[in-house]
Short mmCIF file of C-alpha atoms in Angstrom, two decimals:
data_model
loop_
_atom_site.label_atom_id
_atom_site.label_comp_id
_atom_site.label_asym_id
_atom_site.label_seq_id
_atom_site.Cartn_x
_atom_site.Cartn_y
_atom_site.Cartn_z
CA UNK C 7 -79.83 -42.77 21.65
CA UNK C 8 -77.01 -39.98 22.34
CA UNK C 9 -77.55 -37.66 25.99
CA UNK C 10 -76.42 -34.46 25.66
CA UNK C 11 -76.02 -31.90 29.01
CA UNK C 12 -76.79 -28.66 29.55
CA UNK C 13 -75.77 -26.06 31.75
CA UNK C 14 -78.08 -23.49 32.84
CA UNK C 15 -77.18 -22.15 36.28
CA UNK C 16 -73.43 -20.67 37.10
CA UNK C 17 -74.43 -19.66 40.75
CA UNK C 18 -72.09 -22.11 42.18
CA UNK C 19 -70.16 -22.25 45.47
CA UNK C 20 -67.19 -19.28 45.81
CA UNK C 21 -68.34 -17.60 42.52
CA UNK C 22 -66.91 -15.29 40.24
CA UNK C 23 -63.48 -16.80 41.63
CA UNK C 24 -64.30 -20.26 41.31
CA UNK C 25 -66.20 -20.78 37.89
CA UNK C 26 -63.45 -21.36 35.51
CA UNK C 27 -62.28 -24.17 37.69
CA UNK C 28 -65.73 -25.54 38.11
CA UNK C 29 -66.63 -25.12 34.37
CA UNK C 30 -63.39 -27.11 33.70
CA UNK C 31 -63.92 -29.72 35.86
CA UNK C 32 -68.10 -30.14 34.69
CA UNK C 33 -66.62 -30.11 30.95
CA UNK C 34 -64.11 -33.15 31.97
CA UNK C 35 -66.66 -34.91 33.87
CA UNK C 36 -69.03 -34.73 31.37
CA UNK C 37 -66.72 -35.86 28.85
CA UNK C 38 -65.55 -38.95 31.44
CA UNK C 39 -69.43 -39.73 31.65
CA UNK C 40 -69.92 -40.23 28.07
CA UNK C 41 -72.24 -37.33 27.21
CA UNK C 42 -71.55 -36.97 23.79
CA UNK C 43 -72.63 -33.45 23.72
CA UNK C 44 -72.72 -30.10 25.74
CA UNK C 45 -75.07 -27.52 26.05
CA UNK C 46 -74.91 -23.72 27.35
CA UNK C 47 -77.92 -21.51 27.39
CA UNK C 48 -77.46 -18.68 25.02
CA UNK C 49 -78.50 -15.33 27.26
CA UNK C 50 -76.99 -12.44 29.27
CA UNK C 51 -79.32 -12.60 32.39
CA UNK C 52 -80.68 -15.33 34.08
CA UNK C 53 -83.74 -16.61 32.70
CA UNK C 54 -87.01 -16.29 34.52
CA UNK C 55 -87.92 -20.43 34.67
CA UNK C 56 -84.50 -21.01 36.34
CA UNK C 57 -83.82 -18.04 38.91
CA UNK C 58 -83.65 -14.04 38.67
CA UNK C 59 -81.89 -11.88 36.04
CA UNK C 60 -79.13 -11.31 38.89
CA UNK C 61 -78.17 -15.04 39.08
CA UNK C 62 -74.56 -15.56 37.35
CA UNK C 63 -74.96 -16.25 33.25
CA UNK C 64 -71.84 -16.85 31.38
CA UNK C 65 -71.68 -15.50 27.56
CA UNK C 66 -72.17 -19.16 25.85
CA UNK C 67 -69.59 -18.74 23.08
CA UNK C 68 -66.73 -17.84 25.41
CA UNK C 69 -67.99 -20.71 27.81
CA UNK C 70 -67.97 -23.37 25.09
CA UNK C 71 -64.30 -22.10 24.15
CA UNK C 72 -63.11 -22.86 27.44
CA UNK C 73 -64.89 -25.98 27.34
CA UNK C 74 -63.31 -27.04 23.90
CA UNK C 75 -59.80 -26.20 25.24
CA UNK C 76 -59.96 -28.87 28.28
CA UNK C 77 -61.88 -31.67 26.12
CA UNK C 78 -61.10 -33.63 23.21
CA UNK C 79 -64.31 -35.28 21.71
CA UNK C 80 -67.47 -33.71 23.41
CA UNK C 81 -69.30 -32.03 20.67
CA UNK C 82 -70.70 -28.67 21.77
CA UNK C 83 -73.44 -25.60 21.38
CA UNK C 84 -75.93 -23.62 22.23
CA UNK C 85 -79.23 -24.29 23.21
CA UNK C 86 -80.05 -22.29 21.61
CA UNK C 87 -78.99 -18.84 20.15
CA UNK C 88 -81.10 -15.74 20.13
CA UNK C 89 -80.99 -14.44 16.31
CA UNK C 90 -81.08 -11.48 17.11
CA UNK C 91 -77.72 -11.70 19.56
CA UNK C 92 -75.63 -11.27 17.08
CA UNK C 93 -75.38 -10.09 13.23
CA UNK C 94 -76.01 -13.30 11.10
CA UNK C 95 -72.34 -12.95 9.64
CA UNK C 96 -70.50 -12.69 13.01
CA UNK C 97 -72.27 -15.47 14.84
CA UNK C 98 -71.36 -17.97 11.66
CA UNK C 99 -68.32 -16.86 12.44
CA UNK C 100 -67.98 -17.52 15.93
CA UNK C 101 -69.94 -20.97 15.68
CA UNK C 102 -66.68 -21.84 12.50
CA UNK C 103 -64.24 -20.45 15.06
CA UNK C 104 -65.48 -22.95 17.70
CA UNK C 105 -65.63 -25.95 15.22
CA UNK C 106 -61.93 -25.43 13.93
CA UNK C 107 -60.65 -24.79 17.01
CA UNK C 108 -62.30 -27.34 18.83
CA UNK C 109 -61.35 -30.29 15.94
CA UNK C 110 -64.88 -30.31 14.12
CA UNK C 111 -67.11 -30.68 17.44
CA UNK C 112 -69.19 -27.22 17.34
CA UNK C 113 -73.00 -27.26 16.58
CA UNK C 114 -74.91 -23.98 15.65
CA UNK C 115 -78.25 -23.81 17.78
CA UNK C 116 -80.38 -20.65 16.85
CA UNK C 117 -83.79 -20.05 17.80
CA UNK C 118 -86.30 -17.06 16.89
CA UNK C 119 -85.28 -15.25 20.26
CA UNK C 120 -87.91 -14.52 23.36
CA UNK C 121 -86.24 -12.85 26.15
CA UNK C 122 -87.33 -9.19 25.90
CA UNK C 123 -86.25 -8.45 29.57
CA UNK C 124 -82.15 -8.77 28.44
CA UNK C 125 -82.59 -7.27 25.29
CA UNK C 126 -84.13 -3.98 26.89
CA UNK C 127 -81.30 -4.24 29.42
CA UNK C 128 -78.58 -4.47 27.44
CA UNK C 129 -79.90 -2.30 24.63
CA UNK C 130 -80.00 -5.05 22.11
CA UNK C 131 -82.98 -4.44 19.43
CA UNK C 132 -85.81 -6.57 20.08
CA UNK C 133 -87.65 -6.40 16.72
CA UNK C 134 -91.51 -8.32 16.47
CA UNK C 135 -91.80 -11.63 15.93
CA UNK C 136 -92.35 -11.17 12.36
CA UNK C 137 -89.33 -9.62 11.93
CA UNK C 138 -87.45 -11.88 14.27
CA UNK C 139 -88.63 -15.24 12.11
CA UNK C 140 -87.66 -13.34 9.06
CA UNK C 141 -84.09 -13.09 10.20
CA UNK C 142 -83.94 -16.36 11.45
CA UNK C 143 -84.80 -17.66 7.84
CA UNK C 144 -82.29 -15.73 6.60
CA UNK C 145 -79.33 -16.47 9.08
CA UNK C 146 -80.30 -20.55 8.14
CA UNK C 147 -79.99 -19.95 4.85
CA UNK C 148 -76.59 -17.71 5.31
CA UNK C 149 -75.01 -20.73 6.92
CA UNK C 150 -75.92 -22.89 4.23
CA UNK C 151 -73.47 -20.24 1.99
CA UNK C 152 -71.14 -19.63 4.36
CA UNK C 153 -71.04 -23.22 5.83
CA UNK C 154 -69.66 -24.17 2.20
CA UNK C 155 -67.18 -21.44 1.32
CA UNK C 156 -69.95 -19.53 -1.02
CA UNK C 157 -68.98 -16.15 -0.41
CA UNK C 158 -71.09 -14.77 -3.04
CA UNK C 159 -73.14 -11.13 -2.28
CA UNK C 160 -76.58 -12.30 -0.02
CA UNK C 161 -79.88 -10.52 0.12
CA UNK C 162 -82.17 -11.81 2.08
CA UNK C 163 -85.49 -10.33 3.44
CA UNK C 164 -84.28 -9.13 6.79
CA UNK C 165 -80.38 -8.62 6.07
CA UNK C 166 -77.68 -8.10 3.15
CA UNK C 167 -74.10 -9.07 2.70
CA UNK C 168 -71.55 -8.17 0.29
CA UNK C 169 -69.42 -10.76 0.97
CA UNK C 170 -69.85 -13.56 3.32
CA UNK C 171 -66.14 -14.76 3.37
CA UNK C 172 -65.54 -17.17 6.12
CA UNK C 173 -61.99 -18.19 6.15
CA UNK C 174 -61.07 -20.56 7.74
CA UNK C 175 -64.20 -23.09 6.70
CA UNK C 176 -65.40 -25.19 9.66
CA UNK C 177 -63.40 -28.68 9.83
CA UNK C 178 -66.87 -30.23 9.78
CA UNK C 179 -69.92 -28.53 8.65
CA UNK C 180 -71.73 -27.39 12.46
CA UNK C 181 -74.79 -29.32 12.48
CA UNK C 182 -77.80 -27.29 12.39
CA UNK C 183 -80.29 -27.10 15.51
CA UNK C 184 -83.56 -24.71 15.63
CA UNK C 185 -85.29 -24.69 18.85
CA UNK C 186 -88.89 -24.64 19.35
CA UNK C 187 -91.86 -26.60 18.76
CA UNK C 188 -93.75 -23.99 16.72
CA UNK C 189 -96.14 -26.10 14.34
CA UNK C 190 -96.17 -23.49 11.81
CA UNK C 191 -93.16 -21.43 11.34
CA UNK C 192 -90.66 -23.15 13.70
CA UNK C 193 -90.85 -26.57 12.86
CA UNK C 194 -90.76 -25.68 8.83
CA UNK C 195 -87.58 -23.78 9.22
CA UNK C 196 -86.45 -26.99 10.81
CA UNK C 197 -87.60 -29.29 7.32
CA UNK C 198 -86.06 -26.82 5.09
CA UNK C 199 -82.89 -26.38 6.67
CA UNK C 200 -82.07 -27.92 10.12
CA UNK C 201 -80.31 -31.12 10.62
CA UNK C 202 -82.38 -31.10 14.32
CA UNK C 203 -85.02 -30.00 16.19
CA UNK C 204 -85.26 -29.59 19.65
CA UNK C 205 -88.39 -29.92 21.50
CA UNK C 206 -89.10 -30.14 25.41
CA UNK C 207 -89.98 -32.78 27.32
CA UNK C 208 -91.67 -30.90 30.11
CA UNK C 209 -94.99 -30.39 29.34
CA UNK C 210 -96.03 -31.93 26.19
CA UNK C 211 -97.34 -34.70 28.34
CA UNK C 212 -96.78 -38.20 26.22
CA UNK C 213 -98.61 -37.46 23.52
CA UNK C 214 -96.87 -34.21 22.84
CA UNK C 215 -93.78 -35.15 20.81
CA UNK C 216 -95.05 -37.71 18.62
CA UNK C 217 -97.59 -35.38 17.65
CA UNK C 218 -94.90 -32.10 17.19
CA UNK C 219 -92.63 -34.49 15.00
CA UNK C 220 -95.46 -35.57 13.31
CA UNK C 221 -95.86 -31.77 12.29
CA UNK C 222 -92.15 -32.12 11.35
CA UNK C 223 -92.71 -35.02 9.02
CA UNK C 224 -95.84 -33.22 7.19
CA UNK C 225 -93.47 -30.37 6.88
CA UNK C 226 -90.60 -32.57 5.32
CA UNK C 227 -93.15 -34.16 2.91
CA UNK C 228 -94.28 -30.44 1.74
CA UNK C 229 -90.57 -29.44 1.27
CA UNK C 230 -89.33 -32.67 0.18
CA UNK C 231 -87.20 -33.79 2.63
CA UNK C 232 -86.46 -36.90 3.69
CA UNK C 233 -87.60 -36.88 7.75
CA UNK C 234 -85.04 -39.18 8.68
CA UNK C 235 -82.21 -36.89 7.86
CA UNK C 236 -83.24 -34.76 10.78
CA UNK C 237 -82.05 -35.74 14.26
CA UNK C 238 -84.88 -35.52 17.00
CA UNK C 239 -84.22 -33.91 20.25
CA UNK C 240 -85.38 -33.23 23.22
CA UNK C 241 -84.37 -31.21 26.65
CA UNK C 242 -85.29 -33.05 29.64
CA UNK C 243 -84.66 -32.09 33.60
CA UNK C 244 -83.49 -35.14 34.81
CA UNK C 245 -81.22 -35.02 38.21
CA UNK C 246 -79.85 -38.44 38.83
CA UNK C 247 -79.44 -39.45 42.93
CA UNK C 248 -76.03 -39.22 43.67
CA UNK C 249 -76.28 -39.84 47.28
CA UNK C 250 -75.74 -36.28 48.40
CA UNK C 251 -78.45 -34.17 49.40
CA UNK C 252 -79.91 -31.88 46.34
CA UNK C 253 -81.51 -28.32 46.31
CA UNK C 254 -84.97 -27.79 47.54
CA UNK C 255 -87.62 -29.19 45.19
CA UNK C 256 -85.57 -30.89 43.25
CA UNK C 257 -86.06 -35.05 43.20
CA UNK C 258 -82.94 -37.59 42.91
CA UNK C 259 -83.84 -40.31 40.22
CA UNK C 260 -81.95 -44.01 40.21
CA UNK C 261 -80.38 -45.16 37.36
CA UNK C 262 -83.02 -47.85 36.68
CA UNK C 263 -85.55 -44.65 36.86
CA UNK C 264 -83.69 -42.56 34.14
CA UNK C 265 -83.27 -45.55 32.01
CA UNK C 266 -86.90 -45.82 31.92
CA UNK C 267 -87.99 -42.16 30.67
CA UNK C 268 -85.06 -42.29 28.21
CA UNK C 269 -86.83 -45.56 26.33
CA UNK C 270 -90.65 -43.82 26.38
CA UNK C 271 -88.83 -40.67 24.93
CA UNK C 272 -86.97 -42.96 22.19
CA UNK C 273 -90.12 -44.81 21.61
CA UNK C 274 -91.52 -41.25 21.30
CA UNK C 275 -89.04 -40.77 18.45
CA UNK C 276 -86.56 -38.93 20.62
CA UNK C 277 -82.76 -39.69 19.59
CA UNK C 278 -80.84 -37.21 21.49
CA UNK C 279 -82.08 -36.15 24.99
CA UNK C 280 -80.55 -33.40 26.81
CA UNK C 281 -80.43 -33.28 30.35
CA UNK C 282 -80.48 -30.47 32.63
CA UNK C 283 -79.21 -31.82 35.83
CA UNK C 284 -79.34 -29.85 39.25
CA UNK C 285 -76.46 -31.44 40.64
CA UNK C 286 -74.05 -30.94 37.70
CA UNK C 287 -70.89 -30.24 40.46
CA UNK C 288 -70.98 -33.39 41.89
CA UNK C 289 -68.62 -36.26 40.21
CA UNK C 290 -70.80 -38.43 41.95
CA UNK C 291 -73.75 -37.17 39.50
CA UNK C 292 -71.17 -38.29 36.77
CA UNK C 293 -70.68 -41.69 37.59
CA UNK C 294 -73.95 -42.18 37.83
CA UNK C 295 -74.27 -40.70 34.53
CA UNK C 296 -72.13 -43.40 33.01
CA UNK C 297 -73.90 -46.03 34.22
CA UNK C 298 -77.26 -44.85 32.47
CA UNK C 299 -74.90 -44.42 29.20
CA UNK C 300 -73.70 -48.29 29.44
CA UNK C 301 -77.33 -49.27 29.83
CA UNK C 302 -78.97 -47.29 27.05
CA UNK C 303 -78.32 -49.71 24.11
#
């Protein structure tokens, strides 16, 4: 089993001034830990489970740039990208931009988009879900093309591209992510072209992801895909007890504890849990980190 992290709050002690250091130092930490991936939310305002619009929110492309720069084999991404964020040509841009300057460590994580509160704010379209699904089809199969140096004219149902030239190419192909657990759309976009899915741990209860990725391997079968090409993940809050005190509502687990819920999720089928931890800032939190990394074989 790999852990990833993700980072969803920016709110931290002497903000704006402080958050490049602190981003720097999370990035390293991470790396130290042996998190073998990293994780920014993909929005403009503060999403509604975590705090209020005002809350800080970094722009996750320029975030994971940074990160890139001060690490050397963290893979990173976004979990996950609104589709309609950016024009389907651009954003496969960015993502190759990450991957070649970053040595081959960038994943592409796209989702259908939900947030309607940022879009309206920052006068992005926000198109129906119809319409949203149809461009996310498309933008998977663009990065199939441009992914592979096919810069050939694309129509698709939603958008159209004379030519798709991405120069440089990507030193490794980004690894494909689609978020979402949808049973009928979602999860098919993530048989046909995905190399992972990401699910959440919070409340599908324990029978919930066997059942979702058995949805996945009915899909697979239907498109003829071989199941275990895809990897399985999952986001998981998971704050590990460092021995300093943590925000309200929030509870410490031990090692031992964490070690636990990562082996039901891999006997679940997980193989790559992300962890959103609430006390990210703290070294401490890192250590402890790299104990539960040592233990998971």
């Amino acid at each position: 089993m790999k852990l990833g992290l993700q980072v969803s709050r920016f709110s931290w002690p002497d903000a704006p001034a402080s958050m490049g250091a602190t981003w720097r130092d999370v990035a390293r930490n991470a790396e130290g830990a042996g998190f073998s991936s990293l994780w920014v939310m993909d929005h403009f305002f503060q999403i509604s489970m975590v705090g209020p619009p005002e809350m800080d929110m970094l722009e996750g492309y320029t975030t994971l740039a940074h990160a890139a720069a001060v690490t050397e084999r963290i893979e990173l991404g976004t979990l996950v990208t609104g589709v309609t964020y950016r024009h389907p040509g651009l954003l496969l841009k960015t993502v190759t931009t990450l991957d070649v300057l970053s040595g081959g460590r960038a994943w592409l994580g796209i989702g259908a988009a939900w947030n309607e509160e940022e879009h309206r704010g920052l006068g992005v379209p926000y198109p129906s879900t119809r319409e949203r699904f149809a461009l996310l089809e498309d933008t998977l199969r663009l990065a199939h093309r441009m992914f592979a140096d096919d810069d050939r004219p694309f129509e698709g149902d939603a958008v159209s591209l004379e030519r798709p030239l991405n120069r440089p190419q990507p030193v490794r192909r980004p690894p494909i992510m689609v978020g979402g657990g949808g049973e009928r759309r979602t999860l098919r976009l993530v048989a046909q072209y995905a190399d992972a899915c990401n699910l959440f741990d919070t409340g599908l209860g324990p029978e919930g992801i066997p059942h979702k990725l058995d949805v996945l391997r009915r899909h697979c079968e239907d498109v003829g895909r071989e199941y275990d090409e895809i990897s399985k993940t999952c986001l998981a809050s998971l704050t590990l007890d460092a021995g300093a005190p943590l925000p309200e509502g929030v509870v410490g687990h031990s090692v031992d504890e964490a070690v636990e819920r990562l082996g039901r999720l891999g006997a679940a089928g997980i193989d790559h849990v992300i962890l959103s931890m609430a006390n990210i800032i703290d070294p401490r939190a890192h250590d402890a980190v790299a104990e539960v990394v040592r233990q998971l074989p």
